[in-house]
């Protein structure tokens, strides 16, 4: 079996389907990568010692006309500006297309631009002309539309107009940039929160170590009152720790407690 585009062979495969009875059907499945369009299929039949070649027109894939991008080569506010729309086709034969461009401010249609119908194969550029008289600075949506054979394909582009800058970008690119910006901001906030918590925990642990050492010194000097006060502050910090962190300080805490309690000739109530 061969699939041809004119005289060019686009695909060929040898398949022995065995014998076929009258009215019997057999299905042949092949993966036809990157083939979209109208082709002719050539099939070789071998029967009763004879060979016969049958050709039949076939359609592969789904026809799609896509608005790819919009360009504004040189924008001058208040004048009639040229917009260039690029359309692409995945089909191997020409397709008649009615192109349109609509301009929206928020959800309000403020301009509808038209151009002559075209016949497209592969890719083509179409000029539209937009009268920007009395157009204020702001954000606009430019919608590119391709109408063909009862189908409609459209794509939105964001048009930003300010005193110092004019830009046109695909809506998907803007959304991705916003997502990336949001992700960066969220990451920065989370990092700041975790950093603050880490610093706080580190400070609390250092404070706890300092109080433990101080309580031991007070007990050694037989300053029972200050030792008891230090122990009280130690317990206050200790109670705020996680169970895992408490395990790390438990032995030191009990050492301080017992050290103070066992001082000769002193009695501390806890």
PDB file of C-alpha atoms in Angstrom:
ATOM      1  CA  UNK A   1       0.000   0.000   0.000  1.00  0.00           C
ATOM      2  CA  UNK A   2       1.194   3.508  -0.842  1.00  0.00           C
ATOM      3  CA  UNK A   3      -0.106   6.941   0.107  1.00  0.00           C
ATOM      4  CA  UNK A   4       0.830   9.588  -2.433  1.00  0.00           C
ATOM      5  CA  UNK A   5       0.676  13.350  -2.715  1.00  0.00           C
ATOM      6  CA  UNK A   6       0.698  13.866  -6.449  1.00  0.00           C
ATOM      7  CA  UNK A   7       3.691  11.904  -7.685  1.00  0.00           C
ATOM      8  CA  UNK A   8       5.428  11.927  -4.291  1.00  0.00           C
ATOM      9  CA  UNK A   9       5.191   8.812  -2.121  1.00  0.00           C
ATOM     10  CA  UNK A  10       4.455   9.931   1.449  1.00  0.00           C
ATOM     11  CA  UNK A  11       3.995   6.491   2.990  1.00  0.00           C
ATOM     12  CA  UNK A  12       4.390   2.879   1.931  1.00  0.00           C
ATOM     13  CA  UNK A  13       3.892  -0.437   3.694  1.00  0.00           C
ATOM     14  CA  UNK A  14       3.778  -4.088   2.688  1.00  0.00           C
ATOM     15  CA  UNK A  15       0.910  -5.972   4.289  1.00  0.00           C
ATOM     16  CA  UNK A  16      -0.184  -9.488   3.352  1.00  0.00           C
ATOM     17  CA  UNK A  17      -3.849  -9.656   4.277  1.00  0.00           C
ATOM     18  CA  UNK A  18      -4.273 -13.225   3.106  1.00  0.00           C
ATOM     19  CA  UNK A  19      -7.304 -14.262   1.139  1.00  0.00           C
ATOM     20  CA  UNK A  20     -10.508 -12.239   1.035  1.00  0.00           C
ATOM     21  CA  UNK A  21     -13.930 -13.619   0.234  1.00  0.00           C
ATOM     22  CA  UNK A  22     -16.515 -11.515  -1.631  1.00  0.00           C
ATOM     23  CA  UNK A  23     -17.975  -8.777   0.639  1.00  0.00           C
ATOM     24  CA  UNK A  24     -15.410  -9.591   3.346  1.00  0.00           C
ATOM     25  CA  UNK A  25     -13.694  -6.622   5.024  1.00  0.00           C
ATOM     26  CA  UNK A  26     -10.329  -6.351   6.732  1.00  0.00           C
ATOM     27  CA  UNK A  27      -8.995  -3.316   8.565  1.00  0.00           C
ATOM     28  CA  UNK A  28      -5.425  -2.088   8.199  1.00  0.00           C
ATOM     29  CA  UNK A  29      -4.168   0.372  10.843  1.00  0.00           C
ATOM     30  CA  UNK A  30      -1.080   2.479  10.264  1.00  0.00           C
ATOM     31  CA  UNK A  31       0.367   5.435  12.171  1.00  0.00           C
ATOM     32  CA  UNK A  32       0.749   8.289   9.699  1.00  0.00           C
ATOM     33  CA  UNK A  33       2.932  10.834  11.487  1.00  0.00           C
ATOM     34  CA  UNK A  34       2.829  14.426  10.224  1.00  0.00           C
ATOM     35  CA  UNK A  35       0.399  13.615   7.422  1.00  0.00           C
ATOM     36  CA  UNK A  36      -2.657  15.868   7.257  1.00  0.00           C
ATOM     37  CA  UNK A  37      -4.601  16.447   4.075  1.00  0.00           C
ATOM     38  CA  UNK A  38      -6.018  14.837   0.969  1.00  0.00           C
ATOM     39  CA  UNK A  39      -4.005  12.002  -0.551  1.00  0.00           C
ATOM     40  CA  UNK A  40      -4.399   9.068  -2.903  1.00  0.00           C
ATOM     41  CA  UNK A  41      -3.930   5.519  -1.670  1.00  0.00           C
ATOM     42  CA  UNK A  42      -2.581   2.868  -4.032  1.00  0.00           C
ATOM     43  CA  UNK A  43      -3.392  -0.744  -3.202  1.00  0.00           C
ATOM     44  CA  UNK A  44      -2.061  -3.800  -5.044  1.00  0.00           C
ATOM     45  CA  UNK A  45      -4.490  -6.722  -5.368  1.00  0.00           C
ATOM     46  CA  UNK A  46      -3.292 -10.193  -6.346  1.00  0.00           C
ATOM     47  CA  UNK A  47      -6.003 -12.662  -7.348  1.00  0.00           C
ATOM     48  CA  UNK A  48      -6.304 -15.600  -9.753  1.00  0.00           C
ATOM     49  CA  UNK A  49      -2.695 -15.119 -10.750  1.00  0.00           C
ATOM     50  CA  UNK A  50      -3.357 -11.526 -11.784  1.00  0.00           C
ATOM     51  CA  UNK A  51      -2.182  -8.263 -10.236  1.00  0.00           C
ATOM     52  CA  UNK A  52      -4.388  -5.199 -10.133  1.00  0.00           C
ATOM     53  CA  UNK A  53      -3.597  -1.733  -8.780  1.00  0.00           C
ATOM     54  CA  UNK A  54      -6.462   0.215  -7.219  1.00  0.00           C
ATOM     55  CA  UNK A  55      -6.188   3.935  -6.373  1.00  0.00           C
ATOM     56  CA  UNK A  56      -8.577   5.723  -4.046  1.00  0.00           C
ATOM     57  CA  UNK A  57      -8.654   9.217  -2.568  1.00  0.00           C
ATOM     58  CA  UNK A  58      -8.343   9.368   1.229  1.00  0.00           C
ATOM     59  CA  UNK A  59      -8.352  12.105   3.875  1.00  0.00           C
ATOM     60  CA  UNK A  60      -5.848  11.967   6.725  1.00  0.00           C
ATOM     61  CA  UNK A  61      -6.172  14.009   9.917  1.00  0.00           C
ATOM     62  CA  UNK A  62      -8.321  17.028  10.770  1.00  0.00           C
ATOM     63  CA  UNK A  63      -7.976  20.325   8.946  1.00  0.00           C
ATOM     64  CA  UNK A  64      -6.942  23.150  11.291  1.00  0.00           C
ATOM     65  CA  UNK A  65      -6.314  26.806  10.501  1.00  0.00           C
ATOM     66  CA  UNK A  66      -4.583  28.535  13.418  1.00  0.00           C
ATOM     67  CA  UNK A  67      -4.114  32.250  14.179  1.00  0.00           C
ATOM     68  CA  UNK A  68      -0.459  32.206  15.264  1.00  0.00           C
ATOM     69  CA  UNK A  69       0.506  35.790  16.041  1.00  0.00           C
ATOM     70  CA  UNK A  70      -0.314  39.457  15.595  1.00  0.00           C
ATOM     71  CA  UNK A  71       2.326  42.082  14.944  1.00  0.00           C
ATOM     72  CA  UNK A  72       2.101  45.875  14.891  1.00  0.00           C
ATOM     73  CA  UNK A  73       5.212  46.972  12.971  1.00  0.00           C
ATOM     74  CA  UNK A  74       5.040  50.673  13.845  1.00  0.00           C
ATOM     75  CA  UNK A  75       2.303  51.968  16.128  1.00  0.00           C
ATOM     76  CA  UNK A  76       1.366  55.654  16.222  1.00  0.00           C
ATOM     77  CA  UNK A  77      -1.476  56.590  18.522  1.00  0.00           C
ATOM     78  CA  UNK A  78      -4.266  58.529  16.830  1.00  0.00           C
ATOM     79  CA  UNK A  79      -3.401  57.277  13.346  1.00  0.00           C
ATOM     80  CA  UNK A  80      -4.460  54.317  11.205  1.00  0.00           C
ATOM     81  CA  UNK A  81      -2.113  51.490  12.166  1.00  0.00           C
ATOM     82  CA  UNK A  82      -1.317  48.253  10.349  1.00  0.00           C
ATOM     83  CA  UNK A  83      -1.835  44.950  12.159  1.00  0.00           C
ATOM     84  CA  UNK A  84      -0.271  41.849  10.623  1.00  0.00           C
ATOM     85  CA  UNK A  85      -1.981  38.536  11.386  1.00  0.00           C
ATOM     86  CA  UNK A  86      -0.141  35.273  10.699  1.00  0.00           C
ATOM     87  CA  UNK A  87      -2.306  32.234   9.950  1.00  0.00           C
ATOM     88  CA  UNK A  88      -0.997  28.682   9.607  1.00  0.00           C
ATOM     89  CA  UNK A  89      -2.582  25.606   8.064  1.00  0.00           C
ATOM     90  CA  UNK A  90      -1.779  21.954   8.698  1.00  0.00           C
ATOM     91  CA  UNK A  91      -3.416  20.920   5.409  1.00  0.00           C
ATOM     92  CA  UNK A  92      -1.593  19.972   2.224  1.00  0.00           C
ATOM     93  CA  UNK A  93      -4.048  21.709  -0.116  1.00  0.00           C
ATOM     94  CA  UNK A  94      -5.286  25.329  -0.193  1.00  0.00           C
ATOM     95  CA  UNK A  95      -8.149  26.266   2.136  1.00  0.00           C
ATOM     96  CA  UNK A  96     -10.405  29.306   1.732  1.00  0.00           C
ATOM     97  CA  UNK A  97     -10.435  31.378   4.921  1.00  0.00           C
ATOM     98  CA  UNK A  98     -12.342  34.460   6.076  1.00  0.00           C
ATOM     99  CA  UNK A  99     -10.044  36.291   8.530  1.00  0.00           C
ATOM    100  CA  UNK A 100     -11.293  38.763  11.138  1.00  0.00           C
ATOM    101  CA  UNK A 101      -9.830  40.796  13.978  1.00  0.00           C
ATOM    102  CA  UNK A 102     -11.821  42.206  16.898  1.00  0.00           C
ATOM    103  CA  UNK A 103     -10.586  44.627  19.552  1.00  0.00           C
ATOM    104  CA  UNK A 104     -12.089  44.638  23.052  1.00  0.00           C
ATOM    105  CA  UNK A 105     -11.781  46.999  25.978  1.00  0.00           C
ATOM    106  CA  UNK A 106     -12.684  44.837  28.974  1.00  0.00           C
ATOM    107  CA  UNK A 107     -15.629  42.917  27.473  1.00  0.00           C
ATOM    108  CA  UNK A 108     -16.803  45.700  25.154  1.00  0.00           C
ATOM    109  CA  UNK A 109     -16.175  45.412  21.412  1.00  0.00           C
ATOM    110  CA  UNK A 110     -14.638  48.716  20.282  1.00  0.00           C
ATOM    111  CA  UNK A 111     -13.381  47.813  16.804  1.00  0.00           C
ATOM    112  CA  UNK A 112     -13.975  45.093  14.222  1.00  0.00           C
ATOM    113  CA  UNK A 113     -11.434  44.844  11.416  1.00  0.00           C
ATOM    114  CA  UNK A 114     -11.913  42.980   8.156  1.00  0.00           C
ATOM    115  CA  UNK A 115      -9.708  41.846   5.294  1.00  0.00           C
ATOM    116  CA  UNK A 116     -10.271  40.066   2.002  1.00  0.00           C
ATOM    117  CA  UNK A 117     -10.858  36.330   2.059  1.00  0.00           C
ATOM    118  CA  UNK A 118      -7.733  34.341   1.284  1.00  0.00           C
ATOM    119  CA  UNK A 119      -6.685  30.874   0.192  1.00  0.00           C
ATOM    120  CA  UNK A 120      -4.049  29.506   2.554  1.00  0.00           C
ATOM    121  CA  UNK A 121      -1.570  26.656   2.442  1.00  0.00           C
ATOM    122  CA  UNK A 122       1.154  26.323   5.091  1.00  0.00           C
ATOM    123  CA  UNK A 123       1.377  29.935   6.327  1.00  0.00           C
ATOM    124  CA  UNK A 124       0.370  33.418   5.264  1.00  0.00           C
ATOM    125  CA  UNK A 125       0.295  36.993   6.584  1.00  0.00           C
ATOM    126  CA  UNK A 126      -2.750  39.263   6.355  1.00  0.00           C
ATOM    127  CA  UNK A 127      -2.855  43.033   6.818  1.00  0.00           C
ATOM    128  CA  UNK A 128      -5.574  44.766   8.849  1.00  0.00           C
ATOM    129  CA  UNK A 129      -5.892  48.497   9.462  1.00  0.00           C
ATOM    130  CA  UNK A 130      -6.996  49.966  12.796  1.00  0.00           C
ATOM    131  CA  UNK A 131      -8.053  53.585  13.264  1.00  0.00           C
ATOM    132  CA  UNK A 132      -6.780  54.523  16.746  1.00  0.00           C
ATOM    133  CA  UNK A 133      -8.185  58.047  16.832  1.00  0.00           C
ATOM    134  CA  UNK A 134      -9.212  58.955  20.414  1.00  0.00           C
ATOM    135  CA  UNK A 135      -7.961  55.594  21.699  1.00  0.00           C
ATOM    136  CA  UNK A 136      -6.955  56.034  25.375  1.00  0.00           C
ATOM    137  CA  UNK A 137      -3.992  54.386  27.069  1.00  0.00           C
ATOM    138  CA  UNK A 138      -4.832  51.042  28.635  1.00  0.00           C
ATOM    139  CA  UNK A 139      -5.085  47.285  28.194  1.00  0.00           C
ATOM    140  CA  UNK A 140      -6.968  45.743  25.277  1.00  0.00           C
ATOM    141  CA  UNK A 141      -7.756  42.285  23.941  1.00  0.00           C
ATOM    142  CA  UNK A 142      -7.175  41.673  20.237  1.00  0.00           C
ATOM    143  CA  UNK A 143      -9.044  38.576  19.065  1.00  0.00           C
ATOM    144  CA  UNK A 144      -7.859  36.949  15.826  1.00  0.00           C
ATOM    145  CA  UNK A 145     -10.470  34.784  14.082  1.00  0.00           C
ATOM    146  CA  UNK A 146     -10.254  32.316  11.182  1.00  0.00           C
ATOM    147  CA  UNK A 147     -13.528  31.134   9.598  1.00  0.00           C
ATOM    148  CA  UNK A 148     -13.321  28.202   7.188  1.00  0.00           C
ATOM    149  CA  UNK A 149     -15.616  25.404   6.016  1.00  0.00           C
ATOM    150  CA  UNK A 150     -18.048  25.936   8.887  1.00  0.00           C
ATOM    151  CA  UNK A 151     -15.237  25.974  11.463  1.00  0.00           C
ATOM    152  CA  UNK A 152     -14.075  28.839  13.665  1.00  0.00           C
ATOM    153  CA  UNK A 153     -10.652  29.118  15.283  1.00  0.00           C
ATOM    154  CA  UNK A 154      -9.696  32.099  17.403  1.00  0.00           C
ATOM    155  CA  UNK A 155      -6.899  33.264  19.656  1.00  0.00           C
ATOM    156  CA  UNK A 156      -6.660  36.218  22.019  1.00  0.00           C
ATOM    157  CA  UNK A 157      -3.706  38.581  22.235  1.00  0.00           C
ATOM    158  CA  UNK A 158      -3.170  41.259  24.875  1.00  0.00           C
ATOM    159  CA  UNK A 159      -2.382  44.749  23.628  1.00  0.00           C
ATOM    160  CA  UNK A 160      -0.841  47.129  26.150  1.00  0.00           C
ATOM    161  CA  UNK A 161      -0.700  50.833  25.326  1.00  0.00           C
ATOM    162  CA  UNK A 162       1.047  53.391  27.506  1.00  0.00           C
ATOM    163  CA  UNK A 163       2.826  56.675  26.950  1.00  0.00           C
ATOM    164  CA  UNK A 164       6.225  55.004  26.653  1.00  0.00           C
ATOM    165  CA  UNK A 165       5.466  51.458  25.532  1.00  0.00           C
ATOM    166  CA  UNK A 166       3.366  49.412  23.120  1.00  0.00           C
ATOM    167  CA  UNK A 167       3.302  45.612  23.276  1.00  0.00           C
ATOM    168  CA  UNK A 168       1.319  42.686  21.893  1.00  0.00           C
ATOM    169  CA  UNK A 169       1.567  39.208  23.372  1.00  0.00           C
ATOM    170  CA  UNK A 170      -0.359  35.956  23.259  1.00  0.00           C
ATOM    171  CA  UNK A 171      -2.796  35.471  26.122  1.00  0.00           C
ATOM    172  CA  UNK A 172      -1.174  32.157  27.067  1.00  0.00           C
ATOM    173  CA  UNK A 173       2.247  33.795  27.392  1.00  0.00           C
ATOM    174  CA  UNK A 174       0.799  36.473  29.655  1.00  0.00           C
ATOM    175  CA  UNK A 175      -0.943  33.858  31.805  1.00  0.00           C
ATOM    176  CA  UNK A 176       2.265  31.846  32.092  1.00  0.00           C
ATOM    177  CA  UNK A 177       4.193  34.959  33.079  1.00  0.00           C
ATOM    178  CA  UNK A 178       1.586  35.799  35.708  1.00  0.00           C
ATOM    179  CA  UNK A 179       1.741  32.252  37.048  1.00  0.00           C
ATOM    180  CA  UNK A 180       5.529  32.426  37.232  1.00  0.00           C
ATOM    181  CA  UNK A 181       5.379  35.820  38.951  1.00  0.00           C
ATOM    182  CA  UNK A 182       2.770  34.540  41.411  1.00  0.00           C
ATOM    183  CA  UNK A 183       4.858  31.445  42.089  1.00  0.00           C
ATOM    184  CA  UNK A 184       7.934  33.600  42.742  1.00  0.00           C
ATOM    185  CA  UNK A 185       6.001  35.873  45.116  1.00  0.00           C
ATOM    186  CA  UNK A 186       4.476  32.917  46.977  1.00  0.00           C
ATOM    187  CA  UNK A 187       7.887  31.249  47.207  1.00  0.00           C
ATOM    188  CA  UNK A 188       9.402  34.454  48.569  1.00  0.00           C
ATOM    189  CA  UNK A 189       6.642  34.747  51.190  1.00  0.00           C
ATOM    190  CA  UNK A 190       7.018  31.108  52.224  1.00  0.00           C
ATOM    191  CA  UNK A 191      10.787  31.498  52.379  1.00  0.00           C
ATOM    192  CA  UNK A 192      10.406  34.580  54.572  1.00  0.00           C
ATOM    193  CA  UNK A 193       7.958  32.763  56.874  1.00  0.00           C
ATOM    194  CA  UNK A 194      10.143  29.670  57.176  1.00  0.00           C
ATOM    195  CA  UNK A 195      13.249  31.816  57.642  1.00  0.00           C
ATOM    196  CA  UNK A 196      11.537  33.779  60.414  1.00  0.00           C
ATOM    197  CA  UNK A 197      10.448  30.557  62.104  1.00  0.00           C
ATOM    198  CA  UNK A 198      13.913  29.077  61.735  1.00  0.00           C
ATOM    199  CA  UNK A 199      15.555  32.187  63.191  1.00  0.00           C
ATOM    200  CA  UNK A 200      13.026  32.271  66.029  1.00  0.00           C
ATOM    201  CA  UNK A 201      13.609  28.605  66.849  1.00  0.00           C
ATOM    202  CA  UNK A 202      17.353  29.082  66.679  1.00  0.00           C
ATOM    203  CA  UNK A 203      17.099  32.078  69.012  1.00  0.00           C
ATOM    204  CA  UNK A 204      14.854  30.174  71.441  1.00  0.00           C
ATOM    205  CA  UNK A 205      17.258  27.241  71.540  1.00  0.00           C
ATOM    206  CA  UNK A 206      20.206  29.558  72.150  1.00  0.00           C
ATOM    207  CA  UNK A 207      18.215  31.308  74.878  1.00  0.00           C
ATOM    208  CA  UNK A 208      17.362  27.953  76.437  1.00  0.00           C
ATOM    209  CA  UNK A 209      21.012  26.883  76.464  1.00  0.00           C
ATOM    210  CA  UNK A 210      21.975  30.190  78.070  1.00  0.00           C
ATOM    211  CA  UNK A 211      19.321  29.867  80.791  1.00  0.00           C
ATOM    212  CA  UNK A 212      20.335  26.274  81.534  1.00  0.00           C
ATOM    213  CA  UNK A 213      23.976  27.281  81.940  1.00  0.00           C
ATOM    214  CA  UNK A 214      22.939  30.245  84.078  1.00  0.00           C
ATOM    215  CA  UNK A 215      20.741  28.100  86.324  1.00  0.00           C
ATOM    216  CA  UNK A 216      23.628  25.687  86.884  1.00  0.00           C
ATOM    217  CA  UNK A 217      25.949  28.563  87.852  1.00  0.00           C
ATOM    218  CA  UNK A 218      23.386  30.030  90.259  1.00  0.00           C
ATOM    219  CA  UNK A 219      22.963  26.615  91.866  1.00  0.00           C
ATOM    220  CA  UNK A 220      26.726  26.213  92.195  1.00  0.00           C
ATOM    221  CA  UNK A 221      26.899  29.593  93.916  1.00  0.00           C
ATOM    222  CA  UNK A 222      23.998  28.539  96.167  1.00  0.00           C
ATOM    223  CA  UNK A 223      21.863  31.402  94.844  1.00  0.00           C
ATOM    224  CA  UNK A 224      18.684  29.371  95.122  1.00  0.00           C
ATOM    225  CA  UNK A 225      16.300  32.207  94.295  1.00  0.00           C
ATOM    226  CA  UNK A 226      17.942  33.102  90.972  1.00  0.00           C
ATOM    227  CA  UNK A 227      18.403  29.436  90.122  1.00  0.00           C
ATOM    228  CA  UNK A 228      14.683  28.833  90.664  1.00  0.00           C
ATOM    229  CA  UNK A 229      13.758  31.898  88.570  1.00  0.00           C
ATOM    230  CA  UNK A 230      16.009  30.692  85.742  1.00  0.00           C
ATOM    231  CA  UNK A 231      14.449  27.241  85.957  1.00  0.00           C
ATOM    232  CA  UNK A 232      10.950  28.759  85.670  1.00  0.00           C
ATOM    233  CA  UNK A 233      11.941  30.614  82.477  1.00  0.00           C
ATOM    234  CA  UNK A 234      13.546  27.416  81.171  1.00  0.00           C
ATOM    235  CA  UNK A 235      10.267  25.539  81.626  1.00  0.00           C
ATOM    236  CA  UNK A 236       8.306  28.295  79.868  1.00  0.00           C
ATOM    237  CA  UNK A 237      10.501  28.010  76.773  1.00  0.00           C
ATOM    238  CA  UNK A 238      10.698  24.220  77.029  1.00  0.00           C
ATOM    239  CA  UNK A 239       6.890  23.913  76.952  1.00  0.00           C
ATOM    240  CA  UNK A 240       6.754  25.741  73.576  1.00  0.00           C
ATOM    241  CA  UNK A 241       9.066  23.236  71.869  1.00  0.00           C
ATOM    242  CA  UNK A 242       7.948  20.359  69.678  1.00  0.00           C
ATOM    243  CA  UNK A 243       8.047  16.840  71.108  1.00  0.00           C
ATOM    244  CA  UNK A 244      11.165  16.082  69.082  1.00  0.00           C
ATOM    245  CA  UNK A 245      12.925  19.208  70.345  1.00  0.00           C
ATOM    246  CA  UNK A 246      11.845  18.499  73.927  1.00  0.00           C
ATOM    247  CA  UNK A 247      13.644  15.153  73.758  1.00  0.00           C
ATOM    248  CA  UNK A 248      16.894  16.955  72.897  1.00  0.00           C
ATOM    249  CA  UNK A 249      16.664  19.201  75.981  1.00  0.00           C
ATOM    250  CA  UNK A 250      15.004  16.813  78.435  1.00  0.00           C
ATOM    251  CA  UNK A 251      18.224  15.423  79.906  1.00  0.00           C
ATOM    252  CA  UNK A 252      19.655  18.918  80.386  1.00  0.00           C
ATOM    253  CA  UNK A 253      16.419  20.114  81.958  1.00  0.00           C
ATOM    254  CA  UNK A 254      16.371  17.243  84.466  1.00  0.00           C
ATOM    255  CA  UNK A 255      20.056  17.772  85.185  1.00  0.00           C
ATOM    256  CA  UNK A 256      19.344  21.392  86.133  1.00  0.00           C
ATOM    257  CA  UNK A 257      16.318  20.380  88.180  1.00  0.00           C
ATOM    258  CA  UNK A 258      18.218  17.726  90.128  1.00  0.00           C
ATOM    259  CA  UNK A 259      21.306  19.900  90.482  1.00  0.00           C
ATOM    260  CA  UNK A 260      19.293  22.662  92.129  1.00  0.00           C
ATOM    261  CA  UNK A 261      17.219  20.281  94.222  1.00  0.00           C
ATOM    262  CA  UNK A 262      20.202  18.411  95.606  1.00  0.00           C
ATOM    263  CA  UNK A 263      22.066  21.446  96.887  1.00  0.00           C
ATOM    264  CA  UNK A 264      22.949  20.819 100.491  1.00  0.00           C
ATOM    265  CA  UNK A 265      21.122  22.778 103.126  1.00  0.00           C
ATOM    266  CA  UNK A 266      18.778  24.323 100.527  1.00  0.00           C
ATOM    267  CA  UNK A 267      15.192  23.501  99.764  1.00  0.00           C
ATOM    268  CA  UNK A 268      13.382  24.589  96.643  1.00  0.00           C
ATOM    269  CA  UNK A 269       9.730  23.961  95.985  1.00  0.00           C
ATOM    270  CA  UNK A 270       8.841  23.224  92.348  1.00  0.00           C
TER     271      UNK A 270
END
